[in-house]
């Protein structure tokens, strides 16, 4: 057996030409993993659209309905930052289904990776910052509802605070939210995660990895999660258009090895999503995202999952 990876061609929906969201990265990531032999076709699992009730475990029925039918007002639509289309609705729901499937595969195999996901700025009643529905929160709630897990730890290393996720679980002790992010970045108003670690602008590889090592092992042994959901955003990279930290490709790869081996070596299953990453040079960006799957494949083989 090899690392299970989740992908669906529906992860890519057309956007207007020149839109700043790098939509095609999801398909390019899938193609790169195959071209480089990181993954073989039989490792890929294809998700389905989740039933609307599952989205409503996190989001208000009014918001889910208005978004899916394209009747959100202009202000709510602008806050999301992606122009509405029925293809985008399908894309959004399929990607949420992908994170749910990734979480299920992580439970049965010990480790699994999505090739999308990490929409952590979505709140119960509105979307924000390219995030429409909160896949991490929905996956946690769905698996709890199916009685597959009780306690979930969300490790959010995207450069932006996981504000939507923090808000959703602020009064829910069954889901622990950990966010390590650049302190002066979007969102302007931060929410309170169970553990926030704000980082100064310009932090480099070694300081970043040492900070992570200071928190992650204790977090695991204190929370004792049945599942870890890992948002592996690559926007802490020095070349990212929206991040303000200074990690290198090597630093990102070391980070993924550190997170995955720390969790897996202690027996905690990990479901990974790719999170944010913004660069004009799409090839470099896709490479950066693929470091997660490269690290996960190594960890998967090393621990013979
Ligand atoms: Zn981000």
PDB file of C-alpha atoms and ligand atoms in Angstrom:
ATOM      1  CA  UNK A   1       0.000   0.000   0.000  1.00  0.00           C
ATOM      2  CA  UNK A   2       1.056   3.547  -0.705  1.00  0.00           C
ATOM      3  CA  UNK A   3      -0.048   6.916   0.666  1.00  0.00           C
ATOM      4  CA  UNK A   4      -3.731   7.612  -0.141  1.00  0.00           C
ATOM      5  CA  UNK A   5      -4.177  10.921  -1.996  1.00  0.00           C
ATOM      6  CA  UNK A   6      -7.485  12.603  -2.777  1.00  0.00           C
ATOM      7  CA  UNK A   7      -8.196  14.445  -6.029  1.00  0.00           C
ATOM      8  CA  UNK A   8     -11.097  15.168  -8.320  1.00  0.00           C
ATOM      9  CA  UNK A   9     -10.953  17.003 -11.689  1.00  0.00           C
ATOM     10  CA  UNK A  10     -13.769  19.160 -10.322  1.00  0.00           C
ATOM     11  CA  UNK A  11     -11.245  20.812  -7.958  1.00  0.00           C
ATOM     12  CA  UNK A  12     -10.622  23.323 -10.732  1.00  0.00           C
ATOM     13  CA  UNK A  13     -13.398  25.727 -11.748  1.00  0.00           C
ATOM     14  CA  UNK A  14     -12.889  28.453 -14.344  1.00  0.00           C
ATOM     15  CA  UNK A  15     -12.246  31.984 -13.037  1.00  0.00           C
ATOM     16  CA  UNK A  16     -12.168  35.199 -15.077  1.00  0.00           C
ATOM     17  CA  UNK A  17      -8.855  35.673 -16.865  1.00  0.00           C
ATOM     18  CA  UNK A  18      -6.195  37.338 -14.716  1.00  0.00           C
ATOM     19  CA  UNK A  19      -7.966  36.588 -11.406  1.00  0.00           C
ATOM     20  CA  UNK A  20      -5.427  36.578  -8.587  1.00  0.00           C
ATOM     21  CA  UNK A  21      -6.506  33.217  -7.139  1.00  0.00           C
ATOM     22  CA  UNK A  22      -4.249  30.494  -8.646  1.00  0.00           C
ATOM     23  CA  UNK A  23      -7.097  28.051  -9.395  1.00  0.00           C
ATOM     24  CA  UNK A  24      -5.201  25.809 -11.811  1.00  0.00           C
ATOM     25  CA  UNK A  25      -2.681  24.824  -9.125  1.00  0.00           C
ATOM     26  CA  UNK A  26      -4.865  21.905  -7.992  1.00  0.00           C
ATOM     27  CA  UNK A  27      -4.787  20.144 -11.347  1.00  0.00           C
ATOM     28  CA  UNK A  28      -1.106  20.983 -11.836  1.00  0.00           C
ATOM     29  CA  UNK A  29      -0.320  19.504  -8.436  1.00  0.00           C
ATOM     30  CA  UNK A  30      -2.086  16.266  -9.381  1.00  0.00           C
ATOM     31  CA  UNK A  31      -0.186  16.164 -12.678  1.00  0.00           C
ATOM     32  CA  UNK A  32       3.176  16.885 -11.024  1.00  0.00           C
ATOM     33  CA  UNK A  33       2.709  14.118  -8.444  1.00  0.00           C
ATOM     34  CA  UNK A  34       2.093  11.653 -11.270  1.00  0.00           C
ATOM     35  CA  UNK A  35       4.830  13.002 -13.566  1.00  0.00           C
ATOM     36  CA  UNK A  36       7.463  12.861 -10.813  1.00  0.00           C
ATOM     37  CA  UNK A  37       6.411   9.388  -9.713  1.00  0.00           C
ATOM     38  CA  UNK A  38       5.524  10.654  -6.231  1.00  0.00           C
ATOM     39  CA  UNK A  39       2.208   8.886  -6.703  1.00  0.00           C
ATOM     40  CA  UNK A  40       0.725   6.304  -9.031  1.00  0.00           C
ATOM     41  CA  UNK A  41      -2.802   6.516 -10.456  1.00  0.00           C
ATOM     42  CA  UNK A  42      -4.113   3.785  -8.129  1.00  0.00           C
ATOM     43  CA  UNK A  43      -3.213   5.878  -5.065  1.00  0.00           C
ATOM     44  CA  UNK A  44      -5.790   8.517  -5.946  1.00  0.00           C
ATOM     45  CA  UNK A  45      -9.234   8.485  -4.392  1.00  0.00           C
ATOM     46  CA  UNK A  46     -12.034  10.606  -5.783  1.00  0.00           C
ATOM     47  CA  UNK A  47     -14.440  12.397  -3.438  1.00  0.00           C
ATOM     48  CA  UNK A  48     -18.107  13.113  -3.926  1.00  0.00           C
ATOM     49  CA  UNK A  49     -20.140  16.176  -3.057  1.00  0.00           C
ATOM     50  CA  UNK A  50     -21.245  15.899   0.576  1.00  0.00           C
ATOM     51  CA  UNK A  51     -24.951  16.083   1.437  1.00  0.00           C
ATOM     52  CA  UNK A  52     -26.151  19.556   2.384  1.00  0.00           C
ATOM     53  CA  UNK A  53     -26.826  18.433   6.004  1.00  0.00           C
ATOM     54  CA  UNK A  54     -23.108  17.862   6.436  1.00  0.00           C
ATOM     55  CA  UNK A  55     -22.296  21.438   5.393  1.00  0.00           C
ATOM     56  CA  UNK A  56     -24.945  22.545   7.886  1.00  0.00           C
ATOM     57  CA  UNK A  57     -23.083  20.877  10.758  1.00  0.00           C
ATOM     58  CA  UNK A  58     -20.919  24.017  10.590  1.00  0.00           C
ATOM     59  CA  UNK A  59     -22.689  26.591   8.420  1.00  0.00           C
ATOM     60  CA  UNK A  60     -26.104  28.181   8.754  1.00  0.00           C
ATOM     61  CA  UNK A  61     -28.723  26.739   6.374  1.00  0.00           C
ATOM     62  CA  UNK A  62     -29.388  30.297   5.089  1.00  0.00           C
ATOM     63  CA  UNK A  63     -25.747  30.792   4.089  1.00  0.00           C
ATOM     64  CA  UNK A  64     -25.392  27.341   2.512  1.00  0.00           C
ATOM     65  CA  UNK A  65     -28.565  27.840   0.495  1.00  0.00           C
ATOM     66  CA  UNK A  66     -27.761  31.416  -0.569  1.00  0.00           C
ATOM     67  CA  UNK A  67     -24.239  30.463  -1.649  1.00  0.00           C
ATOM     68  CA  UNK A  68     -25.298  27.340  -3.514  1.00  0.00           C
ATOM     69  CA  UNK A  69     -28.106  29.178  -5.321  1.00  0.00           C
ATOM     70  CA  UNK A  70     -26.015  32.269  -6.081  1.00  0.00           C
ATOM     71  CA  UNK A  71     -28.244  34.660  -4.122  1.00  0.00           C
ATOM     72  CA  UNK A  72     -25.681  36.073  -1.647  1.00  0.00           C
ATOM     73  CA  UNK A  73     -25.674  39.878  -1.626  1.00  0.00           C
ATOM     74  CA  UNK A  74     -22.829  41.723  -3.343  1.00  0.00           C
ATOM     75  CA  UNK A  75     -21.031  42.559  -0.092  1.00  0.00           C
ATOM     76  CA  UNK A  76     -20.991  38.940   1.123  1.00  0.00           C
ATOM     77  CA  UNK A  77     -19.842  37.882  -2.335  1.00  0.00           C
ATOM     78  CA  UNK A  78     -16.998  40.451  -2.353  1.00  0.00           C
ATOM     79  CA  UNK A  79     -15.821  39.279   1.046  1.00  0.00           C
ATOM     80  CA  UNK A  80     -15.262  35.807  -0.434  1.00  0.00           C
ATOM     81  CA  UNK A  81     -13.232  37.285  -3.285  1.00  0.00           C
ATOM     82  CA  UNK A  82     -14.144  34.672  -5.903  1.00  0.00           C
ATOM     83  CA  UNK A  83     -16.871  35.439  -8.470  1.00  0.00           C
ATOM     84  CA  UNK A  84     -19.878  33.116  -8.145  1.00  0.00           C
ATOM     85  CA  UNK A  85     -20.558  30.429 -10.737  1.00  0.00           C
ATOM     86  CA  UNK A  86     -22.319  27.086 -10.550  1.00  0.00           C
ATOM     87  CA  UNK A  87     -18.976  25.467 -11.431  1.00  0.00           C
ATOM     88  CA  UNK A  88     -17.437  27.150  -8.385  1.00  0.00           C
ATOM     89  CA  UNK A  89     -20.263  25.850  -6.167  1.00  0.00           C
ATOM     90  CA  UNK A  90     -19.522  22.361  -7.399  1.00  0.00           C
ATOM     91  CA  UNK A  91     -15.786  22.908  -6.890  1.00  0.00           C
ATOM     92  CA  UNK A  92     -16.302  24.187  -3.354  1.00  0.00           C
ATOM     93  CA  UNK A  93     -18.511  21.269  -2.334  1.00  0.00           C
ATOM     94  CA  UNK A  94     -16.293  18.671  -4.006  1.00  0.00           C
ATOM     95  CA  UNK A  95     -13.231  20.016  -2.182  1.00  0.00           C
ATOM     96  CA  UNK A  96     -15.103  19.774   1.141  1.00  0.00           C
ATOM     97  CA  UNK A  97     -15.994  16.177   0.225  1.00  0.00           C
ATOM     98  CA  UNK A  98     -12.288  15.695  -0.483  1.00  0.00           C
ATOM     99  CA  UNK A  99     -11.239  16.727   3.002  1.00  0.00           C
ATOM    100  CA  UNK A 100     -13.911  14.486   4.551  1.00  0.00           C
ATOM    101  CA  UNK A 101     -12.654  11.556   2.450  1.00  0.00           C
ATOM    102  CA  UNK A 102      -9.036  12.397   3.352  1.00  0.00           C
ATOM    103  CA  UNK A 103      -9.959  12.308   7.041  1.00  0.00           C
ATOM    104  CA  UNK A 104     -11.665   8.913   6.621  1.00  0.00           C
ATOM    105  CA  UNK A 105      -8.634   7.553   4.754  1.00  0.00           C
ATOM    106  CA  UNK A 106      -6.322   8.898   7.455  1.00  0.00           C
ATOM    107  CA  UNK A 107      -8.263   6.943  10.058  1.00  0.00           C
ATOM    108  CA  UNK A 108      -8.051   3.708   8.101  1.00  0.00           C
ATOM    109  CA  UNK A 109      -4.454   4.146   6.827  1.00  0.00           C
ATOM    110  CA  UNK A 110      -2.779   6.405   9.394  1.00  0.00           C
ATOM    111  CA  UNK A 111      -1.960   9.174   6.921  1.00  0.00           C
ATOM    112  CA  UNK A 112      -3.671  10.683   3.868  1.00  0.00           C
ATOM    113  CA  UNK A 113      -3.398  13.873   1.801  1.00  0.00           C
ATOM    114  CA  UNK A 114      -5.879  15.973  -0.088  1.00  0.00           C
ATOM    115  CA  UNK A 115      -4.733  18.007  -3.116  1.00  0.00           C
ATOM    116  CA  UNK A 116      -6.966  20.942  -2.089  1.00  0.00           C
ATOM    117  CA  UNK A 117      -8.606  22.191   1.117  1.00  0.00           C
ATOM    118  CA  UNK A 118      -7.707  24.418   4.031  1.00  0.00           C
ATOM    119  CA  UNK A 119     -10.482  26.999   3.653  1.00  0.00           C
ATOM    120  CA  UNK A 120     -10.034  28.165   7.226  1.00  0.00           C
ATOM    121  CA  UNK A 121     -11.368  31.737   6.877  1.00  0.00           C
ATOM    122  CA  UNK A 122     -14.965  30.545   6.372  1.00  0.00           C
ATOM    123  CA  UNK A 123     -17.315  31.320   9.295  1.00  0.00           C
ATOM    124  CA  UNK A 124     -20.723  29.734  10.017  1.00  0.00           C
ATOM    125  CA  UNK A 125     -22.683  32.493   8.277  1.00  0.00           C
ATOM    126  CA  UNK A 126     -20.267  33.938   5.726  1.00  0.00           C
ATOM    127  CA  UNK A 127     -17.179  33.271   3.649  1.00  0.00           C
ATOM    128  CA  UNK A 128     -13.989  35.337   3.551  1.00  0.00           C
ATOM    129  CA  UNK A 129     -10.545  35.456   1.937  1.00  0.00           C
ATOM    130  CA  UNK A 130     -11.160  32.896  -0.879  1.00  0.00           C
ATOM    131  CA  UNK A 131     -12.821  30.551   1.645  1.00  0.00           C
ATOM    132  CA  UNK A 132     -16.477  29.606   1.208  1.00  0.00           C
ATOM    133  CA  UNK A 133     -17.146  26.547   3.349  1.00  0.00           C
ATOM    134  CA  UNK A 134     -14.763  25.497   6.143  1.00  0.00           C
ATOM    135  CA  UNK A 135     -13.625  22.032   5.044  1.00  0.00           C
ATOM    136  CA  UNK A 136     -11.535  21.420   8.184  1.00  0.00           C
ATOM    137  CA  UNK A 137     -14.439  22.189  10.502  1.00  0.00           C
ATOM    138  CA  UNK A 138     -16.930  20.217   8.419  1.00  0.00           C
ATOM    139  CA  UNK A 139     -14.643  17.166   8.261  1.00  0.00           C
ATOM    140  CA  UNK A 140     -14.156  17.264  12.052  1.00  0.00           C
ATOM    141  CA  UNK A 141     -17.901  17.479  12.695  1.00  0.00           C
ATOM    142  CA  UNK A 142     -18.839  14.830  10.113  1.00  0.00           C
ATOM    143  CA  UNK A 143     -16.391  12.298  11.542  1.00  0.00           C
ATOM    144  CA  UNK A 144     -17.665  13.017  15.030  1.00  0.00           C
ATOM    145  CA  UNK A 145     -21.245  12.591  13.840  1.00  0.00           C
ATOM    146  CA  UNK A 146     -20.358   9.263  12.215  1.00  0.00           C
ATOM    147  CA  UNK A 147     -18.852   8.313  15.568  1.00  0.00           C
ATOM    148  CA  UNK A 148     -15.456   7.711  13.987  1.00  0.00           C
ATOM    149  CA  UNK A 149     -13.648  10.164  16.269  1.00  0.00           C
ATOM    150  CA  UNK A 150     -14.268  12.029  19.504  1.00  0.00           C
ATOM    151  CA  UNK A 151     -11.334  14.381  19.857  1.00  0.00           C
ATOM    152  CA  UNK A 152      -9.785  16.264  16.943  1.00  0.00           C
ATOM    153  CA  UNK A 153      -6.667  18.449  16.831  1.00  0.00           C
ATOM    154  CA  UNK A 154      -6.433  21.009  14.041  1.00  0.00           C
ATOM    155  CA  UNK A 155      -2.833  22.027  13.309  1.00  0.00           C
ATOM    156  CA  UNK A 156      -3.009  25.111  11.106  1.00  0.00           C
ATOM    157  CA  UNK A 157       0.367  26.242   9.764  1.00  0.00           C
ATOM    158  CA  UNK A 158      -0.961  28.407   6.950  1.00  0.00           C
ATOM    159  CA  UNK A 159       0.654  31.861   7.294  1.00  0.00           C
ATOM    160  CA  UNK A 160      -2.767  33.384   8.006  1.00  0.00           C
ATOM    161  CA  UNK A 161      -4.623  32.737  11.253  1.00  0.00           C
ATOM    162  CA  UNK A 162      -7.306  30.022  11.022  1.00  0.00           C
ATOM    163  CA  UNK A 163      -9.871  32.521  12.258  1.00  0.00           C
ATOM    164  CA  UNK A 164     -13.016  30.805  10.959  1.00  0.00           C
ATOM    165  CA  UNK A 165     -11.983  27.466  12.452  1.00  0.00           C
ATOM    166  CA  UNK A 166     -11.070  29.124  15.786  1.00  0.00           C
ATOM    167  CA  UNK A 167     -14.465  30.831  15.931  1.00  0.00           C
ATOM    168  CA  UNK A 168     -16.431  27.689  15.034  1.00  0.00           C
ATOM    169  CA  UNK A 169     -14.841  25.624  17.812  1.00  0.00           C
ATOM    170  CA  UNK A 170     -14.339  28.359  20.427  1.00  0.00           C
ATOM    171  CA  UNK A 171     -16.799  26.719  22.837  1.00  0.00           C
ATOM    172  CA  UNK A 172     -16.250  23.138  21.731  1.00  0.00           C
ATOM    173  CA  UNK A 173     -13.695  21.261  23.856  1.00  0.00           C
ATOM    174  CA  UNK A 174     -13.852  18.245  21.520  1.00  0.00           C
ATOM    175  CA  UNK A 175     -11.914  20.102  18.801  1.00  0.00           C
ATOM    176  CA  UNK A 176      -8.616  21.779  19.713  1.00  0.00           C
ATOM    177  CA  UNK A 177      -7.521  24.549  17.338  1.00  0.00           C
ATOM    178  CA  UNK A 178      -3.823  25.403  17.014  1.00  0.00           C
ATOM    179  CA  UNK A 179      -2.763  28.190  14.663  1.00  0.00           C
ATOM    180  CA  UNK A 180       0.809  29.328  14.050  1.00  0.00           C
ATOM    181  CA  UNK A 181       0.740  32.351  11.740  1.00  0.00           C
ATOM    182  CA  UNK A 182       2.339  35.694  10.934  1.00  0.00           C
ATOM    183  CA  UNK A 183       1.041  38.173  13.505  1.00  0.00           C
ATOM    184  CA  UNK A 184       0.585  41.177  11.202  1.00  0.00           C
ATOM    185  CA  UNK A 185      -1.056  39.392   8.297  1.00  0.00           C
ATOM    186  CA  UNK A 186      -4.698  38.936   7.187  1.00  0.00           C
ATOM    187  CA  UNK A 187      -7.184  38.586   8.894  1.00  0.00           C
ATOM    188  CA  UNK A 188      -7.049  42.056  10.461  1.00  0.00           C
ATOM    189  CA  UNK A 189      -9.252  40.919  13.345  1.00  0.00           C
ATOM    190  CA  UNK A 190      -7.934  37.704  14.867  1.00  0.00           C
ATOM    191  CA  UNK A 191     -10.122  35.165  16.646  1.00  0.00           C
ATOM    192  CA  UNK A 192      -8.935  33.175  19.632  1.00  0.00           C
ATOM    193  CA  UNK A 193      -7.758  29.653  18.839  1.00  0.00           C
ATOM    194  CA  UNK A 194      -7.205  27.221  21.699  1.00  0.00           C
ATOM    195  CA  UNK A 195      -3.538  27.933  21.034  1.00  0.00           C
ATOM    196  CA  UNK A 196      -2.299  30.802  18.891  1.00  0.00           C
ATOM    197  CA  UNK A 197       1.384  31.255  18.134  1.00  0.00           C
ATOM    198  CA  UNK A 198       1.825  34.577  16.308  1.00  0.00           C
ATOM    199  CA  UNK A 199       5.174  34.887  14.525  1.00  0.00           C
ATOM    200  CA  UNK A 200       7.119  38.051  13.668  1.00  0.00           C
ATOM    201  CA  UNK A 201       7.505  39.188  10.042  1.00  0.00           C
ATOM    202  CA  UNK A 202      10.445  37.661   8.210  1.00  0.00           C
ATOM    203  CA  UNK A 203      10.958  34.581  10.380  1.00  0.00           C
ATOM    204  CA  UNK A 204      13.288  32.061   8.707  1.00  0.00           C
ATOM    205  CA  UNK A 205      13.488  28.247   8.618  1.00  0.00           C
ATOM    206  CA  UNK A 206      15.370  27.416  11.807  1.00  0.00           C
ATOM    207  CA  UNK A 207      13.510  29.785  14.114  1.00  0.00           C
ATOM    208  CA  UNK A 208      10.197  28.627  12.625  1.00  0.00           C
ATOM    209  CA  UNK A 209      10.943  24.923  13.005  1.00  0.00           C
ATOM    210  CA  UNK A 210      12.251  25.401  16.538  1.00  0.00           C
ATOM    211  CA  UNK A 211       9.064  27.241  17.481  1.00  0.00           C
ATOM    212  CA  UNK A 212       6.978  24.427  16.051  1.00  0.00           C
ATOM    213  CA  UNK A 213       9.034  21.825  17.920  1.00  0.00           C
ATOM    214  CA  UNK A 214       8.387  23.713  21.134  1.00  0.00           C
ATOM    215  CA  UNK A 215       4.627  23.237  20.850  1.00  0.00           C
ATOM    216  CA  UNK A 216       3.635  20.221  18.756  1.00  0.00           C
ATOM    217  CA  UNK A 217       4.806  17.242  20.862  1.00  0.00           C
ATOM    218  CA  UNK A 218       3.221  18.624  24.064  1.00  0.00           C
ATOM    219  CA  UNK A 219       0.066  19.483  22.204  1.00  0.00           C
ATOM    220  CA  UNK A 220      -0.328  15.890  21.058  1.00  0.00           C
ATOM    221  CA  UNK A 221       0.230  14.424  24.488  1.00  0.00           C
ATOM    222  CA  UNK A 222      -2.120  16.948  26.133  1.00  0.00           C
ATOM    223  CA  UNK A 223      -4.956  16.771  23.608  1.00  0.00           C
ATOM    224  CA  UNK A 224      -4.632  13.039  22.778  1.00  0.00           C
ATOM    225  CA  UNK A 225      -6.551  13.457  19.513  1.00  0.00           C
ATOM    226  CA  UNK A 226      -8.217  10.608  17.623  1.00  0.00           C
ATOM    227  CA  UNK A 227      -7.312  12.502  14.466  1.00  0.00           C
ATOM    228  CA  UNK A 228      -5.045  15.394  13.468  1.00  0.00           C
ATOM    229  CA  UNK A 229      -6.216  17.668  10.651  1.00  0.00           C
ATOM    230  CA  UNK A 230      -3.158  19.412   9.231  1.00  0.00           C
ATOM    231  CA  UNK A 231      -3.431  22.594   7.155  1.00  0.00           C
ATOM    232  CA  UNK A 232      -0.081  22.699   5.353  1.00  0.00           C
ATOM    233  CA  UNK A 233      -0.388  26.134   3.746  1.00  0.00           C
ATOM    234  CA  UNK A 234       2.803  27.036   1.879  1.00  0.00           C
ATOM    235  CA  UNK A 235       2.260  30.788   2.161  1.00  0.00           C
ATOM    236  CA  UNK A 236       4.923  31.121   4.916  1.00  0.00           C
ATOM    237  CA  UNK A 237       7.396  30.793   1.980  1.00  0.00           C
ATOM    238  CA  UNK A 238       9.702  33.770   1.355  1.00  0.00           C
ATOM    239  CA  UNK A 239       8.454  34.130  -2.234  1.00  0.00           C
ATOM    240  CA  UNK A 240       4.752  34.025  -1.398  1.00  0.00           C
ATOM    241  CA  UNK A 241       2.735  37.021  -2.592  1.00  0.00           C
ATOM    242  CA  UNK A 242       0.534  37.155   0.528  1.00  0.00           C
ATOM    243  CA  UNK A 243       2.750  35.696   3.270  1.00  0.00           C
ATOM    244  CA  UNK A 244       5.228  37.716   5.289  1.00  0.00           C
ATOM    245  CA  UNK A 245       7.525  34.992   6.570  1.00  0.00           C
ATOM    246  CA  UNK A 246      10.727  33.783   4.945  1.00  0.00           C
ATOM    247  CA  UNK A 247      10.737  29.982   4.729  1.00  0.00           C
ATOM    248  CA  UNK A 248      12.631  28.239   1.922  1.00  0.00           C
ATOM    249  CA  UNK A 249      11.536  25.133   0.010  1.00  0.00           C
ATOM    250  CA  UNK A 250      13.832  23.114   2.258  1.00  0.00           C
ATOM    251  CA  UNK A 251      12.245  24.695   5.310  1.00  0.00           C
ATOM    252  CA  UNK A 252       8.758  23.760   4.090  1.00  0.00           C
ATOM    253  CA  UNK A 253       9.864  20.172   3.422  1.00  0.00           C
ATOM    254  CA  UNK A 254      11.483  19.940   6.862  1.00  0.00           C
ATOM    255  CA  UNK A 255       8.284  21.324   8.388  1.00  0.00           C
ATOM    256  CA  UNK A 256       6.158  18.628   6.713  1.00  0.00           C
ATOM    257  CA  UNK A 257       8.584  15.885   7.798  1.00  0.00           C
ATOM    258  CA  UNK A 258       8.558  17.278  11.338  1.00  0.00           C
ATOM    259  CA  UNK A 259       4.755  17.504  11.645  1.00  0.00           C
ATOM    260  CA  UNK A 260       4.046  14.152  10.023  1.00  0.00           C
ATOM    261  CA  UNK A 261       6.742  12.125  11.729  1.00  0.00           C
ATOM    262  CA  UNK A 262       5.992  13.673  15.145  1.00  0.00           C
ATOM    263  CA  UNK A 263       2.319  12.670  14.833  1.00  0.00           C
ATOM    264  CA  UNK A 264       2.672   9.336  13.024  1.00  0.00           C
ATOM    265  CA  UNK A 265       5.548   8.031  15.175  1.00  0.00           C
ATOM    266  CA  UNK A 266       3.295   8.452  18.225  1.00  0.00           C
ATOM    267  CA  UNK A 267       0.371   6.753  16.508  1.00  0.00           C
ATOM    268  CA  UNK A 268      -1.791   9.779  15.722  1.00  0.00           C
ATOM    269  CA  UNK A 269      -3.488   9.599  12.299  1.00  0.00           C
ATOM    270  CA  UNK A 270      -3.049  12.723  10.158  1.00  0.00           C
ATOM    271  CA  UNK A 271      -5.254  14.060   7.368  1.00  0.00           C
ATOM    272  CA  UNK A 272      -3.493  16.773   5.366  1.00  0.00           C
ATOM    273  CA  UNK A 273      -4.880  19.594   3.259  1.00  0.00           C
ATOM    274  CA  UNK A 274      -2.708  21.873   1.136  1.00  0.00           C
ATOM    275  CA  UNK A 275      -3.911  25.277   2.403  1.00  0.00           C
ATOM    276  CA  UNK A 276      -2.853  28.634   0.969  1.00  0.00           C
ATOM    277  CA  UNK A 277      -0.080  29.453  -1.457  1.00  0.00           C
ATOM    278  CA  UNK A 278       0.053  32.446  -3.790  1.00  0.00           C
ATOM    279  CA  UNK A 279       2.707  33.160  -6.388  1.00  0.00           C
ATOM    280  CA  UNK A 280       2.839  34.418  -9.940  1.00  0.00           C
ATOM    281  CA  UNK A 281       5.267  31.640 -10.765  1.00  0.00           C
ATOM    282  CA  UNK A 282       2.787  28.793 -10.720  1.00  0.00           C
ATOM    283  CA  UNK A 283       5.395  26.124 -11.334  1.00  0.00           C
ATOM    284  CA  UNK A 284       7.332  27.020  -8.171  1.00  0.00           C
ATOM    285  CA  UNK A 285       4.090  27.261  -6.227  1.00  0.00           C
ATOM    286  CA  UNK A 286       2.912  23.804  -7.287  1.00  0.00           C
ATOM    287  CA  UNK A 287       6.337  22.394  -6.411  1.00  0.00           C
ATOM    288  CA  UNK A 288       6.021  23.903  -2.933  1.00  0.00           C
ATOM    289  CA  UNK A 289       2.600  22.315  -2.427  1.00  0.00           C
ATOM    290  CA  UNK A 290       3.962  18.967  -3.624  1.00  0.00           C
ATOM    291  CA  UNK A 291       6.510  18.957  -0.784  1.00  0.00           C
ATOM    292  CA  UNK A 292       3.643  17.863   1.490  1.00  0.00           C
ATOM    293  CA  UNK A 293       2.925  14.773  -0.613  1.00  0.00           C
ATOM    294  CA  UNK A 294       6.628  14.015  -1.005  1.00  0.00           C
ATOM    295  CA  UNK A 295       7.155  14.185   2.766  1.00  0.00           C
ATOM    296  CA  UNK A 296       3.957  12.235   3.467  1.00  0.00           C
ATOM    297  CA  UNK A 297       5.010   9.469   1.049  1.00  0.00           C
ATOM    298  CA  UNK A 298       8.348   9.134   2.861  1.00  0.00           C
ATOM    299  CA  UNK A 299       6.741   9.070   6.283  1.00  0.00           C
ATOM    300  CA  UNK A 300       4.118   6.602   5.074  1.00  0.00           C
ATOM    301  CA  UNK A 301       6.777   4.211   3.818  1.00  0.00           C
ATOM    302  CA  UNK A 302       9.114   4.726   6.759  1.00  0.00           C
ATOM    303  CA  UNK A 303       6.469   3.823   9.334  1.00  0.00           C
ATOM    304  CA  UNK A 304       5.039   1.060   7.084  1.00  0.00           C
ATOM    305  CA  UNK A 305       1.505   2.338   7.390  1.00  0.00           C
TER     306      UNK A 305
HETATM  307 ZN1  LIG B   1      -3.080  31.595   3.932  1.00  0.00          ZN
END
